[in-house]
PDB file of C-alpha atoms in Angstrom:
ATOM      1  CA  MET J   1       9.771   0.789  14.620  1.00 43.00           C
ATOM      2  CA  PRO J   2       6.607  -0.158  17.106  1.00 44.00           C
ATOM      3  CA  GLU J   3       5.969  -3.723  17.599  1.00 48.00           C
ATOM      4  CA  ILE J   4       4.518  -5.326  14.534  1.00 47.00           C
ATOM      5  CA  PRO J   5       1.006  -6.226  15.674  1.00 46.00           C
ATOM      6  CA  GLU J   6      -0.631  -9.807  15.331  1.00 46.00           C
ATOM      7  CA  CYS J   7      -3.110  -8.226  12.685  1.00 43.00           C
ATOM      8  CA  CYS J   8      -0.413  -7.176  10.205  1.00 46.00           C
ATOM      9  CA  ARG J   9       1.097 -10.453  10.546  1.00 46.00           C
ATOM     10  CA  THR J  10      -1.689 -12.646   9.900  1.00 48.00           C
ATOM     11  CA  GLY J  11      -4.219 -12.697   7.327  1.00 52.00           C
ATOM     12  CA  PHE J  12      -6.432 -14.446   4.560  1.00 50.00           C
ATOM     13  CA  LYS J  13      -5.472 -15.392   0.997  1.00 57.00           C
ATOM     14  CA  TRP J  14      -8.087 -14.705  -1.563  1.00 68.00           C
ATOM     15  CA  ALA J  15      -9.423 -16.519  -4.041  1.00 68.00           C
ATOM     16  CA  GLY J  16      -8.508 -15.945  -7.783  1.00 82.00           C
ATOM     17  CA  VAL J  17      -5.599 -16.031 -10.056  1.00 89.00           C
ATOM     18  CA  PRO J  18      -3.514 -13.047 -11.029  1.00 94.00           C
ATOM     19  CA  THR J  19      -3.567 -12.691 -14.991  1.00 95.00           C
ATOM     20  CA  GLY J  20      -0.585 -10.250 -15.440  1.00 98.00           C
ATOM     21  CA  SER J  21       3.149 -11.014 -16.134  1.00 98.00           C
ATOM     22  CA  GLU J  22       6.411 -10.600 -14.480  1.00 98.00           C
ATOM     23  CA  SER J  23       9.014  -8.162 -15.752  1.00 98.00           C
ATOM     24  CA  THR J  24      11.325  -5.588 -14.491  1.00 98.00           C
ATOM     25  CA  LEU J  25      11.017  -1.815 -13.560  1.00 98.00           C
ATOM     26  CA  ALA J  26      14.263   0.074 -12.620  1.00 98.00           C
ATOM     27  CA  GLN J  27      16.152  -3.279 -12.293  1.00 96.00           C
ATOM     28  CA  ASN J  28      13.541  -4.623  -9.648  1.00 98.00           C
ATOM     29  CA  GLN J  29      11.298  -7.495 -10.382  1.00 98.00           C
ATOM     30  CA  THR J  30       7.970  -6.429 -11.165  1.00 98.00           C
ATOM     31  CA  TYR J  31       4.239  -7.672 -11.504  1.00 98.00           C
ATOM     32  CA  ILE J  32       2.627  -5.891 -14.329  1.00 98.00           C
ATOM     33  CA  THR J  33      -0.947  -5.957 -15.277  1.00 98.00           C
ATOM     34  CA  GLY J  34      -3.130  -3.816 -17.787  1.00 98.00           C
ATOM     35  CA  THR J  35      -2.646  -2.131 -20.995  1.00 98.00           C
ATOM     36  CA  SER J  36      -2.694   1.872 -20.581  1.00 98.00           C
ATOM     37  CA  LYS J  37      -0.462   3.686 -22.408  1.00 98.00           C
ATOM     38  CA  THR J  38      -1.079   6.939 -20.718  1.00 98.00           C
ATOM     39  CA  THR J  39      -1.749   6.215 -17.061  1.00 98.00           C
ATOM     40  CA  ALA J  40       0.098   4.026 -14.454  1.00 98.00           C
ATOM     41  CA  ILE J  41      -0.514   3.006 -10.805  1.00 99.00           C
ATOM     42  CA  LEU J  42       2.424   2.010  -8.808  1.00 99.00           C
ATOM     43  CA  ILE J  43       1.401  -0.071  -5.622  1.00 98.00           C
ATOM     44  CA  ILE J  44       3.788  -0.385  -2.907  1.00 98.00           C
ATOM     45  CA  HIS J  45       3.393  -3.878  -1.135  1.00 96.00           C
ATOM     46  CA  ASP J  46       3.137  -4.895   2.451  1.00 91.00           C
ATOM     47  CA  ILE J  47       5.026  -7.268   4.722  1.00 86.00           C
ATOM     48  CA  TYR J  48       3.962  -9.875   2.152  1.00 86.00           C
ATOM     49  CA  GLY J  49       5.712  -8.676  -0.741  1.00 92.00           C
ATOM     50  CA  TRP J  50       5.198  -8.438  -4.344  1.00 96.00           C
ATOM     51  CA  THR J  51       4.419 -12.026  -4.885  1.00 93.00           C
ATOM     52  CA  PHE J  52       1.461 -12.373  -2.489  1.00 90.00           C
ATOM     53  CA  PRO J  53      -1.771 -13.195  -4.637  1.00 91.00           C
ATOM     54  CA  ASN J  54      -3.598 -10.627  -2.854  1.00 92.00           C
ATOM     55  CA  ILE J  55      -1.919  -7.671  -3.917  1.00 95.00           C
ATOM     56  CA  ARG J  56      -1.585  -8.661  -7.712  1.00 96.00           C
ATOM     57  CA  LEU J  57      -5.521  -9.469  -7.589  1.00 95.00           C
ATOM     58  CA  LEU J  58      -5.956  -5.798  -6.357  1.00 96.00           C
ATOM     59  CA  ALA J  59      -3.404  -4.745  -9.153  1.00 97.00           C
ATOM     60  CA  ASP J  60      -5.499  -6.592 -11.652  1.00 96.00           C
ATOM     61  CA  HIS J  61      -8.824  -4.776 -10.550  1.00 95.00           C
ATOM     62  CA  PHE J  62      -7.155  -1.711 -10.768  1.00 97.00           C
ATOM     63  CA  ALA J  63      -5.780  -2.141 -14.143  1.00 97.00           C
ATOM     64  CA  ALA J  64      -9.336  -2.924 -15.206  1.00 96.00           C
ATOM     65  CA  GLU J  65     -11.206  -0.380 -13.382  1.00 95.00           C
ATOM     66  CA  CYS J  66      -9.193   2.621 -13.530  1.00 98.00           C
ATOM     67  CA  ASN J  67      -7.834   1.721 -17.194  1.00 98.00           C
ATOM     68  CA  ALA J  68      -4.356   2.087 -15.994  1.00 98.00           C
ATOM     69  CA  THR J  69      -1.353  -0.142 -16.165  1.00 98.00           C
ATOM     70  CA  VAL J  70      -0.420  -1.284 -12.637  1.00 98.00           C
ATOM     71  CA  TYR J  71       3.174  -2.066 -11.368  1.00 99.00           C
ATOM     72  CA  VAL J  72       3.781  -4.108  -8.335  1.00 98.00           C
ATOM     73  CA  PRO J  73       7.814  -4.006  -8.018  1.00 98.00           C
ATOM     74  CA  ASP J  74       9.658  -6.278  -5.098  1.00 98.00           C
ATOM     75  CA  PHE J  75      10.800  -3.917  -2.832  1.00 97.00           C
ATOM     76  CA  PHE J  76      12.176  -6.656  -0.632  1.00 95.00           C
ATOM     77  CA  GLY J  77      15.175  -7.750  -2.674  1.00 94.00           C
ATOM     78  CA  GLY J  78      14.257 -10.936  -3.466  1.00 90.00           C
ATOM     79  CA  GLN J  79      12.901 -12.048   0.073  1.00 85.00           C
ATOM     80  CA  VAL J  80       9.553 -13.413  -0.060  1.00 78.00           C
ATOM     81  CA  LEU J  81       7.524 -15.083   2.585  1.00 70.00           C
ATOM     82  CA  PRO J  82       7.391 -18.835   2.887  1.00 64.00           C
ATOM     83  CA  GLU J  83       4.422 -20.180   0.744  1.00 56.00           C
ATOM     84  CA  GLU J  84       3.159 -21.790   3.951  1.00 62.00           C
ATOM     85  CA  ALA J  85       2.509 -18.269   5.343  1.00 61.00           C
ATOM     86  CA  VAL J  86      -0.142 -17.456   2.958  1.00 55.00           C
ATOM     87  CA  ASP J  87      -2.260 -20.458   2.791  1.00 53.00           C
ATOM     88  CA  GLU J  88      -5.838 -20.207   2.970  1.00 45.00           C
ATOM     89  CA  THR J  89      -6.053 -19.425   6.858  1.00 47.00           C
ATOM     90  CA  LEU J  90      -2.310 -18.149   7.170  1.00 49.00           C
ATOM     91  CA  LYS J  91      -2.105 -20.908   9.951  1.00 52.00           C
ATOM     92  CA  ASN J  92       1.660 -19.826  10.127  1.00 53.00           C
ATOM     93  CA  PRO J  93       1.991 -16.363  10.236  1.00 55.00           C
ATOM     94  CA  ALA J  94       4.863 -14.388   9.396  1.00 55.00           C
ATOM     95  CA  SER J  95       5.974 -13.896  12.949  1.00 54.00           C
ATOM     96  CA  LYS J  96       6.471 -17.706  13.011  1.00 62.00           C
ATOM     97  CA  LEU J  97       8.500 -17.935   9.996  1.00 63.00           C
ATOM     98  CA  ILE J  98      10.832 -15.205   9.665  1.00 67.00           C
ATOM     99  CA  ASP J  99      12.834 -12.756  12.298  1.00 72.00           C
ATOM    100  CA  ILE J 100      10.404  -9.548  12.134  1.00 72.00           C
ATOM    101  CA  PRO J 101      13.516  -7.203  13.527  1.00 79.00           C
ATOM    102  CA  ALA J 102      15.968  -8.311  11.286  1.00 83.00           C
ATOM    103  CA  PHE J 103      13.403  -8.221   8.410  1.00 81.00           C
ATOM    104  CA  PHE J 104      12.700  -4.567   8.998  1.00 81.00           C
ATOM    105  CA  ALA J 105      16.265  -3.948   9.663  1.00 87.00           C
ATOM    106  CA  THR J 106      17.089  -5.004   6.070  1.00 91.00           C
ATOM    107  CA  ASN J 107      14.151  -3.378   4.398  1.00 92.00           C
ATOM    108  CA  SER J 108      14.043  -0.019   6.359  1.00 93.00           C
ATOM    109  CA  ARG J 109      12.752   3.300   4.979  1.00 95.00           C
ATOM    110  CA  SER J 110      16.440   4.366   4.415  1.00 95.00           C
ATOM    111  CA  VAL J 111      17.370   0.982   2.500  1.00 95.00           C
ATOM    112  CA  ARG J 112      14.430   0.975   0.371  1.00 97.00           C
ATOM    113  CA  GLU J 113      13.732   4.467  -0.398  1.00 97.00           C
ATOM    114  CA  PRO J 114      16.267   4.652  -3.243  1.00 97.00           C
ATOM    115  CA  GLU J 115      14.663   1.990  -5.297  1.00 98.00           C
ATOM    116  CA  ILE J 116      11.138   3.025  -4.666  1.00 98.00           C
ATOM    117  CA  PHE J 117      12.205   6.359  -5.921  1.00 98.00           C
ATOM    118  CA  SER J 118      13.817   5.099  -8.935  1.00 98.00           C
ATOM    119  CA  CYS J 119      10.981   2.760  -9.962  1.00 98.00           C
ATOM    120  CA  ALA J 120       8.518   5.991  -9.626  1.00 98.00           C
ATOM    121  CA  ARG J 121      10.805   8.052 -11.776  1.00 98.00           C
ATOM    122  CA  ALA J 122      11.093   5.317 -14.356  1.00 98.00           C
ATOM    123  CA  LEU J 123       7.192   5.412 -14.615  1.00 98.00           C
ATOM    124  CA  ARG J 124       7.210   9.094 -14.302  1.00 98.00           C
ATOM    125  CA  ALA J 125       9.439   9.532 -17.709  1.00 98.00           C
ATOM    126  CA  GLN J 126       6.978   6.945 -19.492  1.00 98.00           C
ATOM    127  CA  TYR J 127       3.338   7.991 -18.313  1.00 98.00           C
ATOM    128  CA  PRO J 128       1.675  11.361 -18.309  1.00 98.00           C
ATOM    129  CA  LYS J 129      -0.244  10.226 -15.399  1.00 98.00           C
ATOM    130  CA  LEU J 130       0.871   8.451 -12.212  1.00 98.00           C
ATOM    131  CA  GLY J 131      -0.517   7.458  -9.030  1.00 98.00           C
ATOM    132  CA  ALA J 132       0.803   5.527  -6.127  1.00 98.00           C
ATOM    133  CA  VAL J 133      -1.177   3.092  -3.536  1.00 98.00           C
ATOM    134  CA  GLY J 134       0.448   1.828  -0.568  1.00 98.00           C
ATOM    135  CA  TYR J 135      -0.478  -0.897   2.181  1.00 97.00           C
ATOM    136  CA  CYS J 136       0.925  -1.066   5.229  1.00 94.00           C
ATOM    137  CA  PHE J 137       4.600  -0.666   4.725  1.00 94.00           C
ATOM    138  CA  GLY J 138       4.106   1.045   1.552  1.00 97.00           C
ATOM    139  CA  GLY J 139       2.249   3.838   3.034  1.00 98.00           C
ATOM    140  CA  TRP J 140       5.093   5.966   4.221  1.00 98.00           C
ATOM    141  CA  ALA J 141       6.609   5.579   0.740  1.00 98.00           C
ATOM    142  CA  CYS J 142       3.736   6.973  -1.049  1.00 98.00           C
ATOM    143  CA  PHE J 143       3.950   9.952   1.303  1.00 98.00           C
ATOM    144  CA  ARG J 144       7.638  10.210   0.656  1.00 98.00           C
ATOM    145  CA  LEU J 145       6.922  10.321  -3.264  1.00 98.00           C
ATOM    146  CA  ALA J 146       4.111  13.017  -2.646  1.00 98.00           C
ATOM    147  CA  ALA J 147       6.590  15.084  -0.759  1.00 98.00           C
ATOM    148  CA  GLN J 148       6.772  18.725  -1.858  1.00 95.00           C
ATOM    149  CA  ASN J 149      10.621  18.576  -2.674  1.00 94.00           C
ATOM    150  CA  ILE J 150       9.889  15.411  -4.791  1.00 96.00           C
ATOM    151  CA  LYS J 151       6.402  14.906  -5.983  1.00 96.00           C
ATOM    152  CA  LEU J 152       6.862  12.145  -8.388  1.00 98.00           C
ATOM    153  CA  VAL J 153       3.107  11.121  -8.290  1.00 98.00           C
ATOM    154  CA  ASP J 154      -0.018  12.841  -9.371  1.00 98.00           C
ATOM    155  CA  CYS J 155      -1.967  11.216  -6.242  1.00 98.00           C
ATOM    156  CA  ILE J 156      -1.832   8.996  -3.619  1.00 98.00           C
ATOM    157  CA  SER J 157      -3.787   6.619  -1.707  1.00 98.00           C
ATOM    158  CA  VAL J 158      -2.713   4.846   1.579  1.00 98.00           C
ATOM    159  CA  ALA J 159      -4.136   1.996   3.300  1.00 98.00           C
ATOM    160  CA  HIS J 160      -3.439   1.314   7.149  1.00 97.00           C
ATOM    161  CA  PRO J 161       0.197   2.799   6.505  1.00 97.00           C
ATOM    162  CA  SER J 162       2.959   1.734   8.822  1.00 94.00           C
ATOM    163  CA  LEU J 163       6.470   3.856   9.393  1.00 94.00           C
ATOM    164  CA  LEU J 164       4.426   7.148   8.921  1.00 97.00           C
ATOM    165  CA  GLU J 165       6.100  10.173  10.429  1.00 97.00           C
ATOM    166  CA  LYS J 166       4.514  13.515  11.293  1.00 98.00           C
ATOM    167  CA  ASP J 167       7.273  14.906   8.739  1.00 98.00           C
ATOM    168  CA  ASP J 168       5.664  12.969   5.814  1.00 98.00           C
ATOM    169  CA  VAL J 169       2.271  14.232   6.729  1.00 98.00           C
ATOM    170  CA  GLU J 170       3.324  17.850   6.943  1.00 98.00           C
ATOM    171  CA  ASN J 171       5.180  17.857   3.307  1.00 98.00           C
ATOM    172  CA  VAL J 172       2.489  15.750   1.287  1.00 98.00           C
ATOM    173  CA  SER J 173       1.442  17.854  -1.675  1.00 98.00           C
ATOM    174  CA  VAL J 174      -0.619  15.672  -3.974  1.00 98.00           C
ATOM    175  CA  PRO J 175      -4.294  14.672  -3.449  1.00 98.00           C
ATOM    176  CA  THR J 176      -4.170  12.116  -0.856  1.00 98.00           C
ATOM    177  CA  GLN J 177      -6.614   9.284   0.336  1.00 98.00           C
ATOM    178  CA  ILE J 178      -6.212   7.632   3.731  1.00 98.00           C
ATOM    179  CA  ILE J 179      -7.907   4.320   4.237  1.00 98.00           C
ATOM    180  CA  ALA J 180      -8.069   4.073   8.240  1.00 98.00           C
ATOM    181  CA  PRO J 181      -9.374   0.986  10.238  1.00 97.00           C
ATOM    182  CA  GLU J 182     -10.711   1.758  13.641  1.00 97.00           C
ATOM    183  CA  HIS J 183      -8.264  -0.442  15.268  1.00 95.00           C
ATOM    184  CA  ASP J 184      -4.636   0.050  14.295  1.00 95.00           C
ATOM    185  CA  TYR J 185      -1.541   0.157  16.278  1.00 91.00           C
ATOM    186  CA  LEU J 186       0.523   1.811  13.554  1.00 93.00           C
ATOM    187  CA  LEU J 187      -1.485   4.242  12.150  1.00 96.00           C
ATOM    188  CA  THR J 188      -2.331   5.464  15.870  1.00 96.00           C
ATOM    189  CA  GLU J 189      -5.425   7.796  16.944  1.00 97.00           C
ATOM    190  CA  GLU J 190      -2.530  10.626  17.429  1.00 97.00           C
ATOM    191  CA  LEU J 191      -1.460  10.009  13.717  1.00 98.00           C
ATOM    192  CA  LYS J 192      -5.071   9.894  12.434  1.00 98.00           C
ATOM    193  CA  GLU J 193      -5.642  13.303  14.153  1.00 98.00           C
ATOM    194  CA  TYR J 194      -2.572  14.616  12.817  1.00 98.00           C
ATOM    195  CA  CYS J 195      -3.533  13.954   9.054  1.00 98.00           C
ATOM    196  CA  ASN J 196      -6.857  15.397   9.585  1.00 98.00           C
ATOM    197  CA  LYS J 197      -5.583  18.431  10.849  1.00 98.00           C
ATOM    198  CA  MET J 198      -2.640  19.132   8.760  1.00 98.00           C
ATOM    199  CA  ILE J 199      -3.493  17.980   5.309  1.00 98.00           C
ATOM    200  CA  PRO J 200      -6.860  19.967   4.894  1.00 97.00           C
ATOM    201  CA  LYS J 201      -4.886  23.052   5.576  1.00 97.00           C
ATOM    202  CA  LYS J 202      -2.788  22.296   2.421  1.00 96.00           C
ATOM    203  CA  GLY J 203      -5.893  22.947   0.046  1.00 96.00           C
ATOM    204  CA  LEU J 204      -5.207  19.614  -1.377  1.00 96.00           C
ATOM    205  CA  PRO J 205      -8.103  17.237  -2.095  1.00 98.00           C
ATOM    206  CA  TYR J 206      -8.168  14.994   0.887  1.00 98.00           C
ATOM    207  CA  ARG J 207     -10.268  12.120   1.498  1.00 98.00           C
ATOM    208  CA  TYR J 208     -10.450  10.199   5.136  1.00 98.00           C
ATOM    209  CA  ASP J 209     -12.139   7.000   4.867  1.00 98.00           C
ATOM    210  CA  PHE J 210     -13.041   5.416   8.073  1.00 98.00           C
ATOM    211  CA  TYR J 211     -13.633   1.806   8.605  1.00 97.00           C
ATOM    212  CA  PRO J 212     -15.648   0.807  11.864  1.00 97.00           C
ATOM    213  CA  GLY J 213     -14.536  -2.389  13.498  1.00 96.00           C
ATOM    214  CA  LEU J 214     -11.684  -3.263  11.171  1.00 96.00           C
ATOM    215  CA  ALA J 215      -8.338  -3.673  12.088  1.00 93.00           C
ATOM    216  CA  HIS J 216      -4.849  -3.048  10.352  1.00 92.00           C
ATOM    217  CA  GLY J 217      -4.379  -5.078   7.480  1.00 90.00           C
ATOM    218  CA  PHE J 218      -7.995  -5.747   6.268  1.00 93.00           C
ATOM    219  CA  ALA J 219      -7.956  -4.106   2.862  1.00 95.00           C
ATOM    220  CA  VAL J 220      -5.428  -6.640   1.643  1.00 92.00           C
ATOM    221  CA  LYS J 221      -5.459  -9.282   3.999  1.00 87.00           C
ATOM    222  CA  GLY J 222      -9.185  -9.452   5.208  1.00 85.00           C
ATOM    223  CA  ASP J 223     -11.351 -12.485   5.786  1.00 84.00           C
ATOM    224  CA  PRO J 224     -13.693 -12.650   2.958  1.00 84.00           C
ATOM    225  CA  SER J 225     -15.906 -15.320   4.605  1.00 86.00           C
ATOM    226  CA  ASP J 226     -16.605 -12.804   7.141  1.00 88.00           C
ATOM    227  CA  GLN J 227     -19.318 -10.514   6.311  1.00 92.00           C
ATOM    228  CA  GLY J 228     -17.788  -7.101   7.635  1.00 91.00           C
ATOM    229  CA  ALA J 229     -14.535  -7.753   6.742  1.00 89.00           C
ATOM    230  CA  SER J 230     -15.781  -8.776   3.170  1.00 90.00           C
ATOM    231  CA  ARG J 231     -17.748  -5.351   2.729  1.00 94.00           C
ATOM    232  CA  GLY J 232     -14.860  -3.423   4.252  1.00 94.00           C
ATOM    233  CA  LEU J 233     -12.464  -4.820   1.799  1.00 91.00           C
ATOM    234  CA  GLU J 234     -14.625  -4.250  -1.159  1.00 93.00           C
ATOM    235  CA  ARG J 235     -15.370  -1.014  -0.003  1.00 95.00           C
ATOM    236  CA  ALA J 236     -11.639   0.017   0.492  1.00 96.00           C
ATOM    237  CA  LYS J 237     -11.028  -1.411  -3.463  1.00 95.00           C
ATOM    238  CA  ASN J 238     -13.792   0.647  -4.764  1.00 95.00           C
ATOM    239  CA  SER J 239     -12.700   3.761  -2.770  1.00 96.00           C
ATOM    240  CA  VAL J 240      -9.004   3.747  -4.229  1.00 97.00           C
ATOM    241  CA  VAL J 241     -10.631   3.226  -7.734  1.00 97.00           C
ATOM    242  CA  GLY J 242     -12.918   6.121  -7.202  1.00 97.00           C
ATOM    243  CA  TRP J 243      -9.747   8.254  -6.136  1.00 98.00           C
ATOM    244  CA  PHE J 244      -7.839   7.307  -9.060  1.00 98.00           C
ATOM    245  CA  ASN J 245     -10.289   7.655 -11.403  1.00 98.00           C
ATOM    246  CA  GLU J 246     -10.973  11.022 -10.271  1.00 98.00           C
ATOM    247  CA  HIS J 247      -7.311  12.382 -10.078  1.00 98.00           C
ATOM    248  CA  LEU J 248      -5.824  10.418 -12.622  1.00 98.00           C
ATOM    249  CA  GLY J 249      -9.082  10.136 -15.163  1.00 89.00           C
TER     250      GLY J 249
END
């Protein structure tokens, strides 16, 4: 696991109050928003977890703009960052409040993949159309859900994915969107190039959105008071909406 860069551990909490409710999905605590009976979107969160207001606000947007029911399960076993990590300026970043190496040992790919699959299977059994979107930590998981021998979702979108491996890219088998900031220590230049080389060969719908000047984490923790970041996070949200409307609508 590469060192977690500062841009992954810090960010900004957005204004707004989430409008969904909490329940369970495949035994995982889950934020749910939307009323569609035919289309679902599974959001796989980043290091800030399922209670982070920003991820819930994004879920509300996707529910309204994609006419979908959106699910944000807890994939960190009840572990959430202290509230002071998500104040308006994140003056106390995650790196100062939790043991990052221990956190990722507890929440590694092998530990969390089974429950991510269980949640996707539960939604697959209920909804004719299912998409998945992942931010940072959630990126690798979306690729796994879209693998040729698994294929639990109809399309995926990932923003600045982490823990992504070349095998994940090689095995993807559904329409794929990547939201890629210019500066990203986890979605490396090598991985960007590999995605853009391998995925088009599969004959799948593929969209690579590049965000110059922006850094890892911007699509879920960007500073709305910064004009460039604000435009980037709005563009990223709209791009995901457009992708799901095209491939789930």
